[in-house]
mmCIF file of C-alpha atoms in Angstrom:
data_model
loop_
_atom_site.group_PDB
_atom_site.id
_atom_site.type_symbol
_atom_site.label_atom_id
_atom_site.label_comp_id
_atom_site.label_asym_id
_atom_site.label_seq_id
_atom_site.Cartn_x
_atom_site.Cartn_y
_atom_site.Cartn_z
ATOM 1 C CA MET A 515 24.920 20.768 15.175
ATOM 2 C CA THR A 516 21.813 20.952 17.449
ATOM 3 C CA THR A 517 20.854 24.397 18.124
ATOM 4 C CA THR A 518 18.249 25.227 21.057
ATOM 5 C CA ALA A 519 15.540 25.880 18.312
ATOM 6 C CA ASP A 520 15.999 22.362 17.064
ATOM 7 C CA SER A 521 15.712 20.994 20.607
ATOM 8 C CA PHE A 522 12.530 22.875 21.303
ATOM 9 C CA GLN A 523 11.144 21.789 17.861
ATOM 10 C CA ARG A 524 12.023 17.957 18.464
ATOM 11 C CA ASP A 525 10.440 18.120 22.235
ATOM 12 C CA PHE A 526 7.359 20.155 21.109
ATOM 13 C CA ILE A 527 6.654 17.399 18.453
ATOM 14 C CA HIS A 528 7.193 14.576 21.248
ATOM 15 C CA ALA A 529 4.993 16.426 23.561
ATOM 16 C CA ILE A 530 2.119 16.549 20.857
ATOM 17 C CA TYR A 531 2.365 12.536 19.785
ATOM 18 C CA HIS A 532 2.969 11.906 23.674
ATOM 19 C CA ASP A 533 1.276 9.068 24.805
ATOM 20 C CA PRO A 534 0.221 9.969 28.554
ATOM 21 C CA ASP A 535 0.213 6.276 29.557
ATOM 22 C CA SER A 536 3.832 5.577 28.433
ATOM 23 C CA HIS A 537 6.551 5.780 30.868
ATOM 24 C CA ASP A 538 8.537 8.367 28.419
ATOM 25 C CA PRO A 539 8.221 11.851 29.897
ATOM 26 C CA VAL A 540 7.562 15.119 28.112
ATOM 27 C CA SER A 541 10.582 17.424 28.375
ATOM 28 C CA PRO A 542 10.561 19.782 31.799
ATOM 29 C CA ALA A 543 11.375 22.661 29.535
ATOM 30 C CA LEU A 544 7.508 22.411 28.151
ATOM 31 C CA ALA A 545 5.702 21.625 31.247
ATOM 32 C CA ALA A 546 4.447 25.246 31.425
ATOM 33 C CA LEU A 547 3.155 25.171 27.818
ATOM 34 C CA THR A 548 1.927 21.465 27.902
ATOM 35 C CA SER A 549 -0.019 22.232 31.031
ATOM 36 C CA GLN A 550 -1.861 25.071 29.309
ATOM 37 C CA PRO A 551 -5.617 24.107 28.139
ATOM 38 C CA GLY A 552 -4.938 25.634 24.905
ATOM 39 C CA PHE A 553 -2.008 23.321 24.119
ATOM 40 C CA LYS A 554 -4.597 19.865 24.921
ATOM 41 C CA VAL A 555 -6.645 21.501 22.122
ATOM 42 C CA TYR A 556 -4.038 21.943 19.503
ATOM 43 C CA ARG A 557 -2.623 18.360 20.404
ATOM 44 C CA ASN A 558 -6.194 16.936 19.980
ATOM 45 C CA THR A 559 -6.416 18.713 16.808
ATOM 46 C CA ILE A 560 -2.947 17.290 15.499
ATOM 47 C CA LEU A 561 -3.824 13.923 16.419
ATOM 48 C CA LYS A 562 -7.404 14.101 14.646
ATOM 49 C CA ALA A 563 -5.780 15.214 11.723
ATOM 50 C CA SER A 564 -3.288 12.690 11.483
ATOM 51 C CA VAL A 565 -5.890 9.759 12.411
ATOM 52 C CA ASP A 566 -8.103 11.125 9.656
ATOM 53 C CA ALA A 567 -5.342 10.805 6.951
ATOM 54 C CA LEU A 568 -4.931 7.077 8.165
ATOM 55 C CA ALA A 569 -8.346 6.282 7.693
ATOM 56 C CA ALA A 570 -8.225 8.189 4.447
ATOM 57 C CA ASN A 571 -5.620 5.766 3.188
ATOM 58 C CA TYR A 572 -6.735 2.983 4.557
ATOM 59 C CA PRO A 573 -10.635 3.101 3.813
ATOM 60 C CA SER A 574 -10.989 -0.523 3.115
ATOM 61 C CA ILE A 575 -9.494 -1.245 6.436
ATOM 62 C CA GLU A 576 -12.210 1.294 8.112
ATOM 63 C CA ARG A 577 -15.180 -0.371 6.690
ATOM 64 C CA LEU A 578 -13.841 -3.791 7.527
ATOM 65 C CA VAL A 579 -13.227 -3.245 11.381
ATOM 66 C CA GLY A 580 -15.631 0.033 11.958
ATOM 67 C CA SER A 581 -14.849 3.795 12.869
ATOM 68 C CA GLU A 582 -14.547 3.256 16.563
ATOM 69 C CA TRP A 583 -12.137 0.074 16.174
ATOM 70 C CA PHE A 584 -10.141 1.661 13.514
ATOM 71 C CA ARG A 585 -9.759 5.301 15.260
ATOM 72 C CA ALA A 586 -8.789 3.506 18.693
ATOM 73 C CA ALA A 587 -5.827 1.464 16.665
ATOM 74 C CA ALA A 588 -5.082 4.307 14.322
ATOM 75 C CA LEU A 589 -4.324 6.426 17.557
ATOM 76 C CA VAL A 590 -2.179 4.103 18.991
ATOM 77 C CA TYR A 591 -0.004 3.807 15.560
ATOM 78 C CA VAL A 592 0.163 7.598 15.171
ATOM 79 C CA THR A 593 1.467 8.308 18.764
ATOM 80 C CA ALA A 594 4.026 5.755 18.078
ATOM 81 C CA ALA A 595 4.809 6.642 14.281
ATOM 82 C CA PRO A 596 3.840 10.504 13.558
ATOM 83 C CA PRO A 597 4.151 12.079 10.212
ATOM 84 C CA SER A 598 7.307 12.612 9.133
ATOM 85 C CA ASN A 599 5.977 14.692 5.918
ATOM 86 C CA VAL A 600 3.414 17.326 5.040
ATOM 87 C CA CYS A 601 1.937 15.044 2.382
ATOM 88 C CA LEU A 602 -0.486 12.920 4.352
ATOM 89 C CA ILE A 603 -1.437 10.711 1.437
ATOM 90 C CA GLU A 604 1.914 9.013 1.884
ATOM 91 C CA TYR A 605 1.262 8.541 5.567
ATOM 92 C CA GLY A 606 1.052 5.165 7.367
ATOM 93 C CA HIS A 607 3.509 3.069 5.039
ATOM 94 C CA ASP A 608 3.928 0.737 7.430
ATOM 95 C CA PHE A 609 0.502 0.287 9.102
ATOM 96 C CA SER A 610 0.202 -3.015 7.822
ATOM 97 C CA ALA A 611 3.311 -4.375 9.636
ATOM 98 C CA PHE A 612 1.680 -2.398 12.690
ATOM 99 C CA LEU A 613 -1.272 -4.248 12.385
ATOM 100 C CA MET A 614 0.526 -7.658 12.205
ATOM 101 C CA GLN A 615 1.657 -7.053 15.578
ATOM 102 C CA PHE A 616 -1.285 -5.069 17.042
ATOM 103 C CA ALA A 617 -2.793 -7.445 20.152
ATOM 104 C CA ALA A 618 -6.202 -6.495 19.321
ATOM 105 C CA ALA A 619 -5.930 -7.580 15.780
ATOM 106 C CA ALA A 620 -4.854 -11.193 16.621
ATOM 107 C CA GLU A 621 -8.106 -12.546 15.759
ATOM 108 C CA LEU A 622 -8.240 -11.009 12.219
ATOM 109 C CA PRO A 623 -5.187 -12.238 11.058
ATOM 110 C CA TYR A 624 -5.948 -11.279 7.357
ATOM 111 C CA LEU A 625 -6.220 -7.577 8.370
ATOM 112 C CA SER A 626 -2.640 -6.992 7.522
ATOM 113 C CA ASP A 627 -2.768 -8.196 4.144
ATOM 114 C CA VAL A 628 -6.090 -6.737 3.316
ATOM 115 C CA ALA A 629 -3.982 -3.512 4.554
ATOM 116 C CA CYS A 630 -1.504 -3.639 2.293
ATOM 117 C CA LEU A 631 -3.680 -3.763 -0.723
ATOM 118 C CA ASP A 632 -5.029 -0.304 0.402
ATOM 119 C CA ARG A 633 -1.184 0.819 0.556
ATOM 120 C CA ALA A 634 -0.784 -0.542 -2.888
ATOM 121 C CA TRP A 635 -3.624 1.314 -4.391
ATOM 122 C CA THR A 636 -2.098 4.531 -2.723
ATOM 123 C CA GLU A 637 1.250 3.562 -4.309
ATOM 124 C CA CYS A 638 -0.355 3.140 -7.772
ATOM 125 C CA HIS A 639 -2.064 6.493 -7.209
ATOM 126 C CA ILE A 640 0.726 8.535 -6.554
ATOM 127 C CA ALA A 641 3.681 6.749 -8.789
ATOM 128 C CA ALA A 642 5.243 8.421 -11.638
ATOM 129 C CA ASP A 643 3.579 8.556 -15.041
ATOM 130 C CA GLU A 644 5.394 6.464 -17.648
ATOM 131 C CA ALA A 645 4.141 5.419 -21.147
ATOM 132 C CA ALA A 646 3.234 1.666 -21.404
ATOM 133 C CA LEU A 647 4.416 -0.905 -23.860
ATOM 134 C CA ASP A 648 2.191 -1.356 -26.868
ATOM 135 C CA ALA A 649 1.555 -4.663 -27.993
ATOM 136 C CA THR A 650 2.943 -4.033 -31.654
ATOM 137 C CA MET A 651 6.299 -3.238 -29.826
ATOM 138 C CA LEU A 652 6.444 -6.965 -28.565
ATOM 139 C CA ALA A 653 5.233 -8.404 -31.719
ATOM 140 C CA ALA A 654 7.871 -6.584 -33.625
ATOM 141 C CA MET A 655 10.723 -8.263 -31.714
ATOM 142 C CA ALA A 656 12.663 -11.143 -33.333
ATOM 143 C CA PRO A 657 11.535 -14.688 -31.511
ATOM 144 C CA GLU A 658 15.364 -15.608 -30.793
ATOM 145 C CA HIS A 659 15.535 -11.992 -28.781
ATOM 146 C CA LEU A 660 12.001 -12.206 -27.109
ATOM 147 C CA LEU A 661 13.091 -14.649 -24.664
ATOM 148 C CA SER A 662 16.125 -12.973 -23.368
ATOM 149 C CA SER A 663 14.308 -9.687 -23.348
ATOM 150 C CA VAL A 664 13.632 -7.911 -20.353
ATOM 151 C CA LEU A 665 10.403 -6.334 -19.640
ATOM 152 C CA PRO A 666 10.565 -3.255 -17.106
ATOM 153 C CA LEU A 667 7.453 -2.368 -15.077
ATOM 154 C CA ARG A 668 5.567 0.559 -14.900
ATOM 155 C CA ALA A 669 6.044 2.586 -11.499
ATOM 156 C CA ALA A 670 2.377 2.391 -11.191
ATOM 157 C CA VAL A 671 1.682 -1.025 -11.111
ATOM 158 C CA ARG A 672 1.375 -3.200 -8.157
ATOM 159 C CA TRP A 673 0.718 -7.042 -7.413
ATOM 160 C CA ARG A 674 0.374 -9.184 -4.336
ATOM 161 C CA TRP A 675 -0.140 -13.084 -3.677
ATOM 162 C CA CYS A 676 -1.758 -14.238 -0.515
ATOM 163 C CA ALA A 677 -1.478 -17.759 0.338
ATOM 164 C CA ALA A 678 -3.085 -17.446 3.793
ATOM 165 C CA HIS A 679 -6.236 -15.867 3.246
ATOM 166 C CA PRO A 680 -8.603 -14.490 0.547
ATOM 167 C CA ALA A 681 -7.269 -11.165 1.173
ATOM 168 C CA TYR A 682 -8.104 -9.509 -2.540
ATOM 169 C CA ALA A 683 -11.846 -11.058 -2.056
ATOM 170 C CA ILE A 684 -11.808 -9.079 1.524
ATOM 171 C CA TRP A 685 -10.377 -5.935 0.253
ATOM 172 C CA HIS A 686 -12.693 -5.808 -2.773
ATOM 173 C CA ALA A 687 -15.843 -6.156 -1.172
ATOM 174 C CA ASN A 688 -14.851 -3.209 1.244
ATOM 175 C CA ARG A 689 -13.055 -1.055 -1.239
ATOM 176 C CA ILE A 690 -16.183 -1.009 -3.442
ATOM 177 C CA GLN A 691 -18.498 -1.345 -0.408
ATOM 178 C CA ASP A 692 -20.118 -4.151 -1.967
ATOM 179 C CA TYR A 693 -21.330 -6.797 0.502
ATOM 180 C CA ALA A 694 -24.014 -8.420 -1.712
ATOM 181 C CA ASP A 695 -22.115 -11.881 -1.809
ATOM 182 C CA ASP A 696 -21.360 -12.868 1.666
ATOM 183 C CA GLU A 697 -19.920 -16.147 1.030
ATOM 184 C CA ILE A 698 -16.124 -15.205 0.392
ATOM 185 C CA GLU A 699 -14.075 -18.906 -0.283
ATOM 186 C CA TRP A 700 -11.781 -19.113 2.393
ATOM 187 C CA GLN A 701 -8.448 -19.628 0.218
ATOM 188 C CA GLY A 702 -5.653 -17.678 -0.934
ATOM 189 C CA ASP A 703 -6.110 -15.297 -3.614
ATOM 190 C CA GLY A 704 -3.839 -12.382 -5.413
ATOM 191 C CA VAL A 705 -4.486 -9.040 -7.310
ATOM 192 C CA LEU A 706 -2.968 -7.020 -9.613
ATOM 193 C CA LEU A 707 -3.310 -3.418 -9.552
ATOM 194 C CA SER A 708 -2.338 -0.368 -12.247
ATOM 195 C CA ARG A 709 -3.204 3.015 -13.293
ATOM 196 C CA ILE A 710 -4.824 3.390 -16.767
ATOM 197 C CA ASP A 711 -5.236 7.376 -17.788
ATOM 198 C CA GLY A 712 -5.344 8.433 -14.090
ATOM 199 C CA GLU A 713 -7.410 5.962 -12.475
ATOM 200 C CA VAL A 714 -6.341 2.887 -10.376
ATOM 201 C CA VAL A 715 -7.674 -0.184 -11.481
ATOM 202 C CA TRP A 716 -7.472 -3.832 -10.437
ATOM 203 C CA GLN A 717 -7.950 -7.339 -11.299
ATOM 204 C CA GLN A 718 -7.709 -10.967 -9.775
ATOM 205 C CA ALA A 719 -4.418 -12.306 -10.449
ATOM 206 C CA SER A 720 -3.117 -15.891 -10.186
ATOM 207 C CA VAL A 721 -0.301 -17.270 -8.125
ATOM 208 C CA GLY A 722 1.505 -17.577 -11.879
ATOM 209 C CA LEU A 723 0.705 -14.163 -12.673
ATOM 210 C CA CYS A 724 2.623 -13.098 -9.343
ATOM 211 C CA ALA A 725 5.528 -15.401 -9.669
ATOM 212 C CA PHE A 726 5.765 -13.617 -13.310
ATOM 213 C CA LEU A 727 6.035 -10.281 -12.225
ATOM 214 C CA ASP A 728 8.174 -11.076 -9.223
ATOM 215 C CA VAL A 729 10.856 -12.552 -11.886
ATOM 216 C CA CYS A 730 10.124 -9.138 -13.614
ATOM 217 C CA ALA A 731 10.449 -6.887 -10.959
ATOM 218 C CA ALA A 732 13.925 -8.180 -10.297
ATOM 219 C CA GLN A 733 14.795 -7.467 -13.912
ATOM 220 C CA GLY A 734 14.944 -11.443 -14.767
ATOM 221 C CA ASP A 735 14.657 -11.931 -18.585
ATOM 222 C CA LEU A 736 11.281 -13.425 -20.289
ATOM 223 C CA GLN A 737 12.220 -17.086 -19.861
ATOM 224 C CA SER A 738 13.028 -16.964 -16.379
ATOM 225 C CA ALA A 739 9.697 -15.031 -15.708
ATOM 226 C CA VAL A 740 8.061 -17.877 -17.616
ATOM 227 C CA ALA A 741 9.772 -20.532 -15.968
ATOM 228 C CA ALA A 742 8.792 -19.078 -12.550
ATOM 229 C CA ALA A 743 5.218 -18.686 -13.339
ATOM 230 C CA LEU A 744 5.032 -22.070 -15.082
ATOM 231 C CA GLN A 745 6.491 -23.749 -11.953
ATOM 232 C CA VAL A 746 4.024 -22.455 -9.288
ATOM 233 C CA GLU A 747 0.631 -22.824 -12.070
ATOM 234 C CA PRO A 748 1.907 -25.274 -14.652
ATOM 235 C CA ALA A 749 -1.562 -25.038 -16.789
ATOM 236 C CA LEU A 750 -1.000 -21.353 -17.184
ATOM 237 C CA ASP A 751 -1.765 -19.851 -20.795
ATOM 238 C CA ILE A 752 1.357 -17.746 -20.905
ATOM 239 C CA ALA A 753 0.224 -16.042 -24.305
ATOM 240 C CA ALA A 754 -3.130 -15.140 -22.386
ATOM 241 C CA LEU A 755 -0.840 -13.926 -19.486
ATOM 242 C CA LEU A 756 1.046 -11.679 -21.640
ATOM 243 C CA SER A 757 -1.955 -10.140 -23.481
ATOM 244 C CA SER A 758 -3.604 -9.342 -20.134
ATOM 245 C CA LEU A 759 -0.457 -7.941 -18.594
ATOM 246 C CA ILE A 760 -0.151 -5.541 -21.951
ATOM 247 C CA GLN A 761 -4.117 -4.530 -21.538
ATOM 248 C CA ALA A 762 -3.340 -3.677 -17.946
ATOM 249 C CA GLN A 763 -0.497 -1.385 -18.919
ATOM 250 C CA VAL A 764 1.855 -3.048 -16.695
ATOM 251 C CA PHE A 765 4.911 -2.894 -19.088
ATOM 252 C CA LYS A 766 6.981 0.178 -19.338
ATOM 253 C CA ALA A 767 7.555 1.408 -22.806
ATOM 254 C CA PRO A 768 11.089 1.405 -23.842
ATOM 255 C CA ALA A 769 12.910 4.716 -24.350
ATOM 256 C CA LEU A 770 13.094 6.173 -27.540
ATOM 257 C CA THR A 771 16.494 7.157 -29.435
ATOM 258 C CA SER A 772 16.905 9.712 -31.561
ATOM 259 C CA ILE A 773 18.008 8.743 -35.203
ATOM 260 C CA GLN A 774 21.174 10.390 -36.049
#
């Protein structure tokens, strides 16, 4: 049941994030309140906090396009998709989808893919802690069981392959603010992110690595993951791939069962 208080809160939030240029009017019941000078100050403060949170969550995008462009775009996003949680570190989960449709970003087709990587960093950062698989655990498995085994992934792992743009190279340069090498080879690339000892780390990933992890994420067995990786990257060294993934703490350690 919707109460008067619920309706007022809904209308009040709508008034805060309301775009004055839109055709969606503010509730007449709030007309007296929204016409006061103090409400405008309060509204601007809330909007600024939301835009600031988006900038903090997408630092590579802000550095890439500049603060003025970013904040103008962020304000459009904020008025259309206000925060639904007081924990603003999670705000903007679909900002990359917004950028894909944002007319002003049409000349920057890679922007959405770069935003996905900022989001992946945040998701790794806030993911639950889980013990990582140790190489000795894998080595101890019988060969006949290894290929049929499923290697679950840790929550703090993300990867992405972008065939159309060097999204990782662009993201990496802007994330660490290293623009020494202005010559980015314009071809698809990929990235693997994971959290090790509380710190999010990343490395360039091949198309085969990403295909391998796609199968693992879908709970496919090791044999299926290897087949998928080799299909898109026939020269991939599977032994080296597994070693690098274990080093990056991609896989989750199996749950220990007590001995009765």
